[in-house]
């Protein structure tokens, strides 16, 4: 007889489904990886905060901001590049390259993005630096949190949150500067004359930065971000990840006991169980427990352990960037091997080169003149009193250059076709010309007329050719000339 088993009976010893957060107090550490992180943090924050103020000359009519997302005029400016809405596919290309670069980083050196470059890591690191500056390093901060509140302590907490909010506010402020002329918007913001939407976005960005970097910190990486899960599925045995070299570290023992064991010819691990690697970890984990989803691979435990190893006179890099292959080789008494060039890294690099190459080629060869036409639908064709057939079209002309220019319109179509442009003073019936405003779209109506002597098919192909009379640039588009039903 089948027995009904309660879920509670199946796993009586399983842990709770939800574990409340243990506050992390990462200890200050110095070393190679800490210096790299400070350097990258400085570069990333400088770019983010200062880029909107970098100027770029685009002539008297163009915006002078080097990087600008101009929503009202549907333009994106990036130094010498100006993208129109029709060229949104460049962003798709950029996203593909970004994803492939992430895969490549992962294949070479694990979560390089997470540990050094991700905005969550950079801002959290900055907020931790402020916290340590005001409330002291790990031990001092823990002690203060356990002690009773004093006026001085309340002042410290208030000062920390004030500075956090100021950083968060400036982060939100810098964000909106990418969407309008930065110096002008700063003045408008300061005098409360900026658009309401700017204040709304600053408020949203201030709140999210303060919450994510000040309060949620490592929980964003552990619970909210999908990349750790994807990264775990993409890694392989050759990828270099921050690893505790347990073959060298175990069995853990004190410095004295290790010396005695070695003197007696026995094996002693290099790990002295000092927990310094845990103390500095911004996610509060113990790297000696193996690779973990929580590990953002920031390398700070490497710095902490290296400094311990130097103090006790043992070789550094008990914790270091290492691969599963090396670990297996060392255990088998074989030499270490590193393979950066392997099928997946070659594939990712090749794909980045191909996508980047296509984007560059299209960017360099793109035209600054574009045309498209829309055939009138109601009616599609009209028979005139002399028997001629007329079709009407709406033509959109895009002048992507910053200056005005004059173009001529030529038609290749059924025999004897004549073109006439409507509502434009500068037109001639034989070969209409039109002046296009710089960096703008011009719309005109065109009438094509085919004489009654021409034998017309139900639908005949028509080519609209636009020629810049000054620069000689040409743009074309095709449509059809329709006979009445
Ligand atoms: S275990 Fe080491 S590398 Fe991983 S997050 Fe902690 S300090 Fe950084
Ligand atoms: S810092 Fe190094 S020696 Fe200390 S516990 Fe961590 S691995 Fe062991």
Short mmCIF file of C-alpha atoms and ligand atoms in Angstrom, two decimals:
data_model
loop_
_atom_site.label_atom_id
_atom_site.label_comp_id
_atom_site.label_asym_id
_atom_site.label_seq_id
_atom_site.Cartn_x
_atom_site.Cartn_y
_atom_site.Cartn_z
CA UNK A 1 0.00 0.00 0.00
CA UNK A 2 1.29 3.44 -0.94
CA UNK A 3 2.00 5.67 1.99
CA UNK A 4 1.16 9.35 1.79
CA UNK A 5 4.26 11.30 2.72
CA UNK A 6 4.01 14.83 4.03
CA UNK A 7 6.46 17.33 2.49
CA UNK A 8 7.48 18.10 6.04
CA UNK A 9 8.52 14.45 6.48
CA UNK A 10 10.61 14.45 3.34
CA UNK A 11 12.93 17.21 4.31
CA UNK A 12 12.63 17.75 8.02
CA UNK A 13 16.16 19.14 8.28
CA UNK A 14 16.16 21.45 5.29
CA UNK A 15 16.95 25.07 6.02
CA UNK A 16 14.32 27.80 5.86
CA UNK A 17 13.15 28.97 2.45
CA UNK A 18 14.10 32.50 3.41
CA UNK A 19 17.19 33.45 5.36
CA UNK A 20 17.25 36.93 6.79
CA UNK A 21 20.20 39.03 5.71
CA UNK A 22 23.35 39.15 7.81
CA UNK A 23 24.84 42.63 7.61
CA UNK A 24 28.25 42.61 5.95
CA UNK A 25 31.08 44.75 7.33
CA UNK A 26 33.86 44.45 4.73
CA UNK A 27 37.25 45.27 6.19
CA UNK A 28 39.60 47.76 4.51
CA UNK A 29 42.26 46.00 2.49
CA UNK A 30 45.16 47.07 0.33
CA UNK A 31 46.90 45.30 -2.49
CA UNK A 32 47.04 44.87 -6.25
CA UNK A 33 43.35 44.13 -6.82
CA UNK A 34 42.22 46.90 -4.48
CA UNK A 35 44.37 49.35 -6.45
CA UNK A 36 42.92 48.09 -9.74
CA UNK A 37 39.42 48.55 -8.32
CA UNK A 38 40.16 52.11 -7.11
CA UNK A 39 41.59 52.95 -10.55
CA UNK A 40 38.63 51.55 -12.48
CA UNK A 41 36.17 53.16 -10.07
CA UNK A 42 37.84 56.56 -10.68
CA UNK A 43 37.71 56.10 -14.44
CA UNK A 44 34.08 54.87 -14.53
CA UNK A 45 32.76 57.59 -12.20
CA UNK A 46 34.72 60.34 -13.97
CA UNK A 47 33.32 59.27 -17.33
CA UNK A 48 29.77 59.06 -15.99
CA UNK A 49 29.77 62.39 -14.13
CA UNK A 50 31.87 64.49 -16.54
CA UNK A 51 31.01 63.22 -20.03
CA UNK A 52 27.88 65.42 -20.40
CA UNK A 53 30.11 68.50 -20.06
CA UNK A 54 32.46 67.49 -22.89
CA UNK A 55 31.82 69.73 -25.92
CA UNK A 56 31.95 68.86 -29.64
CA UNK A 57 31.74 71.31 -32.52
CA UNK A 58 28.86 70.47 -34.89
CA UNK A 59 28.58 73.84 -36.54
CA UNK A 60 26.23 76.72 -35.69
CA UNK A 61 23.01 74.68 -35.94
CA UNK A 62 24.05 71.39 -34.28
CA UNK A 63 24.18 70.74 -30.53
CA UNK A 64 27.63 71.24 -28.99
CA UNK A 65 27.39 68.35 -26.48
CA UNK A 66 29.67 65.39 -27.35
CA UNK A 67 27.23 62.73 -26.07
CA UNK A 68 23.57 63.65 -26.25
CA UNK A 69 20.30 61.73 -26.46
CA UNK A 70 18.05 64.30 -28.12
CA UNK A 71 14.53 62.87 -27.72
CA UNK A 72 12.59 65.94 -28.98
CA UNK A 73 14.46 65.79 -32.32
CA UNK A 74 14.88 61.98 -32.39
CA UNK A 75 18.69 62.05 -32.56
CA UNK A 76 21.58 60.41 -30.74
CA UNK A 77 24.94 62.17 -30.82
CA UNK A 78 28.21 60.46 -29.89
CA UNK A 79 31.17 62.69 -30.75
CA UNK A 80 31.41 62.59 -34.57
CA UNK A 81 28.51 60.12 -34.95
CA UNK A 82 24.92 61.30 -35.33
CA UNK A 83 22.27 58.61 -35.45
CA UNK A 84 18.72 59.03 -36.75
CA UNK A 85 15.75 56.88 -35.70
CA UNK A 86 16.14 54.88 -38.95
CA UNK A 87 19.61 53.82 -37.74
CA UNK A 88 18.49 52.29 -34.48
CA UNK A 89 20.02 48.99 -35.61
CA UNK A 90 23.41 50.35 -34.50
CA UNK A 91 22.16 50.03 -30.92
CA UNK A 92 21.24 46.40 -31.61
CA UNK A 93 24.81 45.87 -32.86
CA UNK A 94 26.21 47.52 -29.74
CA UNK A 95 24.08 45.31 -27.49
CA UNK A 96 25.28 42.20 -29.35
CA UNK A 97 28.92 43.31 -28.95
CA UNK A 98 28.34 44.05 -25.24
CA UNK A 99 26.87 40.57 -24.68
CA UNK A 100 29.74 38.90 -26.57
CA UNK A 101 32.32 40.97 -24.63
CA UNK A 102 30.70 39.77 -21.40
CA UNK A 103 30.94 36.14 -22.62
CA UNK A 104 34.58 36.68 -23.61
CA UNK A 105 35.49 38.23 -20.24
CA UNK A 106 33.81 35.30 -18.54
CA UNK A 107 35.68 32.73 -20.64
CA UNK A 108 39.03 34.40 -19.88
CA UNK A 109 38.78 35.68 -16.32
CA UNK A 110 35.37 34.87 -14.82
CA UNK A 111 33.16 37.66 -13.50
CA UNK A 112 35.47 40.55 -14.42
CA UNK A 113 32.43 42.68 -15.16
CA UNK A 114 30.83 41.96 -11.77
CA UNK A 115 33.97 42.45 -9.72
CA UNK A 116 35.33 45.60 -11.32
CA UNK A 117 33.01 47.35 -13.75
CA UNK A 118 29.34 46.77 -12.93
CA UNK A 119 27.64 49.99 -11.72
CA UNK A 120 26.26 48.09 -8.71
CA UNK A 121 29.82 47.13 -7.69
CA UNK A 122 31.29 50.58 -8.38
CA UNK A 123 28.65 52.54 -6.45
CA UNK A 124 28.50 50.00 -3.59
CA UNK A 125 32.29 50.24 -3.28
CA UNK A 126 32.02 54.04 -3.14
CA UNK A 127 29.29 53.87 -0.49
CA UNK A 128 31.39 51.41 1.57
CA UNK A 129 34.34 53.83 1.38
CA UNK A 130 32.12 56.63 2.75
CA UNK A 131 30.81 54.31 5.49
CA UNK A 132 34.32 53.26 6.59
CA UNK A 133 35.49 56.89 6.54
CA UNK A 134 32.70 57.97 8.89
CA UNK A 135 31.98 54.89 11.03
CA UNK A 136 35.40 53.26 11.05
CA UNK A 137 36.68 49.93 9.78
CA UNK A 138 34.99 46.54 10.30
CA UNK A 139 35.66 45.96 14.02
CA UNK A 140 34.98 49.55 15.04
CA UNK A 141 31.78 49.67 13.02
CA UNK A 142 30.55 46.33 14.44
CA UNK A 143 31.29 47.55 17.94
CA UNK A 144 29.39 50.79 17.34
CA UNK A 145 26.38 48.90 15.96
CA UNK A 146 26.27 46.73 19.09
CA UNK A 147 26.62 49.68 21.48
CA UNK A 148 23.83 51.97 22.65
CA UNK A 149 23.00 55.01 20.60
CA UNK A 150 24.71 58.21 21.62
CA UNK A 151 24.36 61.72 20.20
CA UNK A 152 27.74 61.34 18.50
CA UNK A 153 26.68 58.01 16.99
CA UNK A 154 23.40 59.47 15.68
CA UNK A 155 25.46 62.28 14.13
CA UNK A 156 27.72 59.75 12.40
CA UNK A 157 24.76 57.82 11.00
CA UNK A 158 23.10 61.03 9.83
CA UNK A 159 26.35 62.23 8.19
CA UNK A 160 26.76 58.91 6.36
CA UNK A 161 23.22 58.91 4.99
CA UNK A 162 23.49 62.57 4.02
CA UNK A 163 26.65 61.90 1.98
CA UNK A 164 25.08 58.79 0.46
CA UNK A 165 22.03 60.82 -0.55
CA UNK A 166 24.22 63.56 -2.02
CA UNK A 167 26.13 60.99 -4.12
CA UNK A 168 22.83 59.38 -5.17
CA UNK A 169 21.37 62.77 -6.02
CA UNK A 170 24.38 63.73 -8.14
CA UNK A 171 24.18 60.31 -9.84
CA UNK A 172 20.56 61.04 -10.82
CA UNK A 173 21.51 64.59 -11.77
CA UNK A 174 24.28 63.38 -14.08
CA UNK A 175 21.87 60.96 -15.76
CA UNK A 176 19.46 63.67 -16.93
CA UNK A 177 22.37 65.74 -18.29
CA UNK A 178 22.74 63.20 -21.10
CA UNK A 179 19.30 64.22 -22.40
CA UNK A 180 19.75 67.99 -22.75
CA UNK A 181 22.51 70.57 -23.03
CA UNK A 182 24.30 69.98 -19.71
CA UNK A 183 25.41 73.52 -18.73
CA UNK A 184 21.98 74.94 -19.62
CA UNK A 185 20.15 72.20 -17.74
CA UNK A 186 22.34 72.64 -14.65
CA UNK A 187 21.38 76.34 -14.56
CA UNK A 188 17.70 75.48 -15.06
CA UNK A 189 17.81 72.83 -12.34
CA UNK A 190 19.47 75.24 -9.92
CA UNK A 191 16.82 77.91 -10.58
CA UNK A 192 13.93 75.42 -10.56
CA UNK A 193 13.12 76.17 -14.20
CA UNK A 194 13.95 72.74 -15.62
CA UNK A 195 11.18 70.52 -17.04
CA UNK A 196 9.30 68.52 -14.38
CA UNK A 197 10.40 65.24 -15.97
CA UNK A 198 14.05 66.11 -15.16
CA UNK A 199 13.22 66.41 -11.44
CA UNK A 200 11.20 63.17 -11.60
CA UNK A 201 14.12 61.25 -13.12
CA UNK A 202 16.59 62.72 -10.64
CA UNK A 203 14.25 61.58 -7.86
CA UNK A 204 13.97 58.05 -9.28
CA UNK A 205 17.74 57.70 -9.80
CA UNK A 206 18.50 59.16 -6.36
CA UNK A 207 16.15 56.67 -4.71
CA UNK A 208 17.45 53.63 -6.63
CA UNK A 209 21.14 54.52 -6.16
CA UNK A 210 20.68 55.15 -2.44
CA UNK A 211 18.67 51.93 -1.98
CA UNK A 212 20.79 49.61 -4.15
CA UNK A 213 24.27 50.85 -3.20
CA UNK A 214 23.56 51.93 0.38
CA UNK A 215 21.14 49.30 1.64
CA UNK A 216 20.71 46.31 -0.67
CA UNK A 217 24.36 46.05 -1.74
CA UNK A 218 25.37 42.38 -2.23
CA UNK A 219 21.71 41.32 -2.26
CA UNK A 220 21.28 42.90 -5.71
CA UNK A 221 24.03 40.60 -7.05
CA UNK A 222 22.81 37.53 -5.19
CA UNK A 223 19.04 37.75 -5.70
CA UNK A 224 18.19 40.27 -8.40
CA UNK A 225 20.83 39.98 -11.11
CA UNK A 226 20.47 37.14 -13.66
CA UNK A 227 24.14 37.25 -14.75
CA UNK A 228 25.56 35.00 -11.94
CA UNK A 229 23.21 32.20 -13.07
CA UNK A 230 24.05 32.70 -16.76
CA UNK A 231 27.76 32.98 -15.97
CA UNK A 232 27.72 29.68 -14.10
CA UNK A 233 26.24 27.99 -17.17
CA UNK A 234 28.77 29.58 -19.54
CA UNK A 235 32.01 28.95 -17.68
CA UNK A 236 34.34 26.04 -18.46
CA UNK A 237 37.26 24.22 -16.84
CA UNK A 238 39.83 26.60 -18.41
CA UNK A 239 38.27 29.87 -17.22
CA UNK A 240 40.32 31.67 -14.56
CA UNK A 241 38.17 32.33 -11.49
CA UNK A 242 39.04 33.55 -8.01
CA UNK A 243 39.84 30.25 -6.30
CA UNK A 244 41.12 29.03 -2.97
CA UNK A 245 43.95 26.62 -3.79
CA UNK A 246 42.86 23.99 -1.29
CA UNK A 247 45.54 21.56 -2.47
CA UNK A 248 48.01 24.06 -0.99
CA UNK A 249 45.93 25.45 1.86
CA UNK A 250 44.70 22.25 3.54
CA UNK A 251 44.92 21.03 6.22
CA UNK A 252 44.52 24.40 7.88
CA UNK A 253 46.63 24.92 10.92
CA UNK A 254 48.37 27.59 12.98
CA UNK A 255 51.75 29.02 11.97
CA UNK A 256 53.51 27.26 14.87
CA UNK A 257 51.89 23.88 14.30
CA UNK A 258 52.53 24.12 10.57
CA UNK A 259 56.22 24.81 11.21
CA UNK A 260 56.41 21.83 13.58
CA UNK A 261 54.66 19.56 11.11
CA UNK A 262 56.94 20.63 8.28
CA UNK A 263 60.00 20.16 10.48
CA UNK A 264 58.82 16.60 11.13
CA UNK A 265 58.42 16.01 7.38
CA UNK A 266 54.61 16.01 7.50
CA UNK A 267 52.29 18.00 5.27
CA UNK A 268 50.83 21.22 6.63
CA UNK A 269 48.52 23.52 4.71
CA UNK A 270 49.35 27.18 4.18
CA UNK A 271 45.97 28.41 5.40
CA UNK A 272 46.24 29.57 8.99
CA UNK A 273 42.46 29.98 9.32
CA UNK A 274 42.78 33.68 10.11
CA UNK A 275 39.51 34.52 8.32
CA UNK A 276 40.99 37.65 6.76
CA UNK A 277 39.66 36.57 3.35
CA UNK A 278 36.15 36.45 4.83
CA UNK A 279 36.54 39.75 6.69
CA UNK A 280 37.30 41.74 3.51
CA UNK A 281 34.67 40.08 1.32
CA UNK A 282 31.95 42.55 0.26
CA UNK A 283 29.44 39.70 -0.04
CA UNK A 284 30.40 38.13 3.27
CA UNK A 285 31.26 34.66 1.96
CA UNK A 286 34.16 32.28 2.56
CA UNK A 287 35.95 31.57 -0.71
CA UNK A 288 37.41 28.43 0.88
CA UNK A 289 33.96 26.82 0.56
CA UNK A 290 34.47 26.65 -3.22
CA UNK A 291 33.00 28.68 -6.08
CA UNK A 292 29.74 30.32 -5.08
CA UNK A 293 27.04 32.29 -6.82
CA UNK A 294 27.52 35.13 -4.31
CA UNK A 295 31.19 35.62 -5.25
CA UNK A 296 31.47 38.65 -7.55
CA UNK A 297 35.18 37.84 -8.07
CA UNK A 298 36.44 41.20 -6.95
CA UNK A 299 39.81 39.76 -5.92
CA UNK A 300 39.87 41.48 -2.51
CA UNK A 301 40.29 38.14 -0.71
CA UNK A 302 43.42 37.62 -2.84
CA UNK A 303 44.88 40.87 -1.49
CA UNK A 304 43.95 39.95 2.10
CA UNK A 305 45.44 36.46 1.89
CA UNK A 306 48.57 37.67 0.07
CA UNK A 307 49.28 40.08 2.90
CA UNK A 308 48.84 37.23 5.45
CA UNK A 309 51.15 34.98 3.43
CA UNK A 310 53.79 37.71 3.27
CA UNK A 311 53.60 38.15 7.05
CA UNK A 312 54.08 34.43 7.76
CA UNK A 313 56.75 34.01 5.09
CA UNK A 314 54.82 31.70 2.78
CA UNK A 315 54.33 32.12 -1.00
CA UNK A 316 51.50 34.44 -2.02
CA UNK A 317 48.44 33.51 -4.14
CA UNK A 318 47.03 30.85 -1.86
CA UNK A 319 43.88 32.49 -3.17
CA UNK A 320 44.23 33.58 -6.79
CA UNK A 321 42.88 33.40 -10.30
CA UNK A 322 42.97 29.72 -11.12
CA UNK A 323 41.22 27.15 -13.32
CA UNK A 324 39.76 23.73 -12.63
CA UNK A 325 42.31 22.25 -15.04
CA UNK A 326 45.21 23.61 -12.98
CA UNK A 327 43.68 22.34 -9.76
CA UNK A 328 43.27 18.84 -11.22
CA UNK A 329 46.78 18.91 -12.71
CA UNK A 330 48.39 19.91 -9.43
CA UNK A 331 46.54 17.16 -7.56
CA UNK A 332 47.80 14.68 -10.16
CA UNK A 333 51.36 16.04 -9.86
CA UNK A 334 51.25 17.51 -13.39
CA UNK A 335 52.40 21.02 -14.39
CA UNK A 336 49.89 23.87 -14.55
CA UNK A 337 48.53 24.89 -17.96
CA UNK A 338 46.70 28.03 -18.98
CA UNK A 339 44.80 28.20 -22.26
CA UNK A 340 43.42 31.61 -23.07
CA UNK A 341 43.21 30.81 -26.78
CA UNK A 342 40.60 28.07 -27.14
CA UNK A 343 37.55 27.55 -29.38
CA UNK A 344 35.11 29.61 -27.34
CA UNK A 345 37.43 32.60 -26.85
CA UNK A 346 38.33 32.53 -30.55
CA UNK A 347 34.63 32.31 -31.47
CA UNK A 348 33.62 35.22 -29.22
CA UNK A 349 36.52 37.36 -30.48
CA UNK A 350 35.70 36.53 -34.10
CA UNK A 351 32.01 37.37 -33.59
CA UNK A 352 32.91 40.68 -31.93
CA UNK A 353 35.23 41.46 -34.85
CA UNK A 354 32.56 40.53 -37.42
CA UNK A 355 29.73 42.51 -35.79
CA UNK A 356 32.07 45.44 -35.03
CA UNK A 357 33.44 45.31 -38.59
CA UNK A 358 29.97 45.34 -40.14
CA UNK A 359 28.95 48.25 -37.94
CA UNK A 360 32.09 50.19 -38.78
CA UNK A 361 31.75 49.52 -42.51
CA UNK A 362 28.10 50.61 -42.58
CA UNK A 363 28.92 53.65 -40.45
CA UNK A 364 31.71 54.77 -42.76
CA UNK A 365 29.72 54.12 -45.93
CA UNK A 366 26.33 55.40 -44.83
CA UNK A 367 24.77 58.16 -46.90
CA UNK A 368 23.75 61.52 -45.55
CA UNK A 369 20.84 61.77 -47.94
CA UNK A 370 17.85 59.43 -47.82
CA UNK A 371 14.50 59.28 -49.52
CA UNK A 372 11.32 57.26 -49.21
CA UNK A 373 7.93 57.63 -50.87
CA UNK A 374 4.39 56.74 -49.97
CA UNK A 375 1.94 56.06 -52.80
CA UNK A 376 -1.50 57.65 -52.38
CA UNK A 377 -4.06 54.96 -51.65
CA UNK A 378 -7.32 56.73 -52.28
CA UNK A 379 -7.44 57.00 -55.23
CA UNK A 380 -4.38 55.05 -56.40
CA UNK A 381 -4.71 56.44 -59.95
CA UNK A 382 -6.70 59.14 -61.74
CA UNK A 383 -7.58 59.40 -65.46
CA UNK A 384 -7.37 63.04 -66.63
CA UNK A 385 -9.69 64.63 -69.23
CA UNK A 386 -7.03 64.14 -71.98
CA UNK A 387 -6.75 60.42 -71.16
CA UNK A 388 -3.41 60.73 -69.29
CA UNK A 389 -3.01 58.73 -66.06
CA UNK A 390 -1.82 60.39 -62.86
CA UNK A 391 -0.49 58.87 -59.58
CA UNK A 392 0.31 60.90 -56.47
CA UNK A 393 3.04 60.27 -53.89
CA UNK A 394 4.28 61.78 -50.64
CA UNK A 395 8.08 61.99 -50.63
CA UNK A 396 10.17 62.23 -47.42
CA UNK A 397 13.68 63.60 -47.93
CA UNK A 398 16.22 63.25 -45.14
CA UNK A 399 19.17 65.64 -45.10
CA UNK A 400 21.52 64.24 -42.43
CA UNK A 401 24.11 66.95 -42.98
CA UNK A 402 24.12 69.99 -40.73
CA UNK A 403 23.79 72.48 -43.63
CA UNK A 404 21.04 73.26 -46.20
CA UNK A 405 21.42 71.82 -49.68
CA UNK A 406 19.56 71.64 -52.98
CA UNK A 407 18.60 68.36 -54.60
CA UNK A 408 17.09 67.51 -57.98
CA UNK A 409 14.37 64.88 -58.40
CA UNK A 410 14.56 62.49 -61.39
CA UNK A 411 12.08 59.78 -62.26
CA UNK A 412 12.73 56.56 -64.19
CA UNK A 413 9.38 55.03 -65.06
CA UNK A 414 6.87 54.40 -67.87
CA UNK A 415 7.59 56.08 -71.20
CA UNK A 416 6.83 59.80 -71.25
CA UNK A 417 6.35 60.08 -67.49
CA UNK A 418 6.33 63.67 -66.23
CA UNK A 419 6.96 64.77 -62.69
CA UNK A 420 5.41 67.72 -60.97
CA UNK A 421 6.02 68.76 -57.38
CA UNK A 422 3.26 70.44 -55.42
CA UNK A 423 3.59 73.37 -53.01
CA UNK A 424 7.20 74.25 -53.63
CA UNK A 425 8.15 77.56 -55.20
CA UNK A 426 11.53 76.44 -56.48
CA UNK A 427 10.24 73.65 -58.67
CA UNK A 428 10.53 73.32 -62.39
CA UNK A 429 8.29 70.85 -64.21
CA UNK A 430 11.13 69.13 -66.10
CA UNK A 431 13.45 68.43 -63.24
CA UNK A 432 12.11 69.68 -59.92
CA UNK A 433 14.65 70.90 -57.41
CA UNK A 434 14.09 71.44 -53.74
CA UNK A 435 16.15 72.96 -50.94
CA UNK A 436 16.47 70.73 -47.88
CA UNK A 437 17.04 72.23 -44.45
CA UNK A 438 20.14 71.00 -42.65
CA UNK A 439 19.70 68.06 -40.25
CA UNK A 440 15.99 67.82 -41.02
CA UNK A 441 13.30 65.91 -42.89
CA UNK A 442 11.44 67.62 -45.75
CA UNK A 443 8.12 66.34 -47.07
CA UNK A 444 6.81 67.12 -50.55
CA UNK A 445 3.93 65.91 -52.74
CA UNK A 446 4.77 64.55 -56.20
CA UNK A 447 2.42 63.99 -59.12
CA UNK A 448 3.52 61.59 -61.88
CA UNK A 449 1.63 61.78 -65.15
CA UNK A 450 1.88 59.29 -68.02
CA UNK A 451 0.42 60.40 -71.41
CA UNK A 452 -2.48 58.50 -72.94
CA UNK A 453 -0.23 57.39 -75.84
CA UNK A 454 1.80 55.15 -73.47
CA UNK A 455 0.59 51.60 -73.13
CA UNK A 456 0.45 50.97 -69.42
CA UNK A 457 0.58 47.70 -67.48
CA UNK A 458 -1.56 47.42 -64.35
CA UNK A 459 1.58 48.16 -62.33
CA UNK A 460 4.83 49.62 -63.70
CA UNK A 461 8.04 50.06 -61.66
CA UNK A 462 9.14 53.63 -60.86
CA UNK A 463 12.50 54.78 -59.48
CA UNK A 464 12.79 58.10 -57.63
CA UNK A 465 16.36 59.43 -57.79
CA UNK A 466 17.54 62.36 -55.65
CA UNK A 467 20.80 64.11 -56.56
CA UNK A 468 22.55 66.70 -54.41
CA UNK A 469 23.40 69.43 -56.93
CA UNK A 470 26.43 70.54 -54.87
CA UNK A 471 28.02 67.36 -53.50
CA UNK A 472 26.72 64.91 -56.08
CA UNK A 473 25.37 62.52 -53.43
CA UNK A 474 22.57 60.32 -54.74
CA UNK A 475 19.70 58.54 -52.94
CA UNK A 476 17.08 56.30 -54.56
CA UNK A 477 13.91 54.46 -53.77
CA UNK A 478 11.50 52.35 -55.84
CA UNK A 479 7.72 52.22 -56.04
CA UNK A 480 5.06 51.51 -58.68
CA UNK A 481 2.93 53.47 -61.11
CA UNK A 482 -0.57 51.99 -61.19
CA UNK A 483 -3.14 52.10 -63.97
CA UNK A 484 -6.80 52.68 -63.00
CA UNK A 485 -8.71 49.42 -62.38
S1 LIG B 1 35.09 35.65 -2.17
FE1 LIG B 1 36.78 37.02 -2.72
S2 LIG B 1 36.51 37.46 -4.88
FE2 LIG B 1 34.59 36.58 -4.11
S3 LIG B 1 33.38 38.37 -3.60
FE3 LIG B 1 34.43 37.73 -1.73
S4 LIG B 1 36.30 38.93 -1.71
FE4 LIG B 1 35.48 39.10 -3.75
S1 LIG B 2 43.23 34.82 4.40
FE1 LIG B 2 44.36 33.10 3.56
S2 LIG B 2 45.28 32.21 5.38
FE2 LIG B 2 43.65 33.51 6.12
S3 LIG B 2 41.88 32.17 6.24
FE3 LIG B 2 41.83 33.09 4.24
S4 LIG B 2 42.84 31.60 2.96
FE4 LIG B 2 43.39 31.10 5.03
#
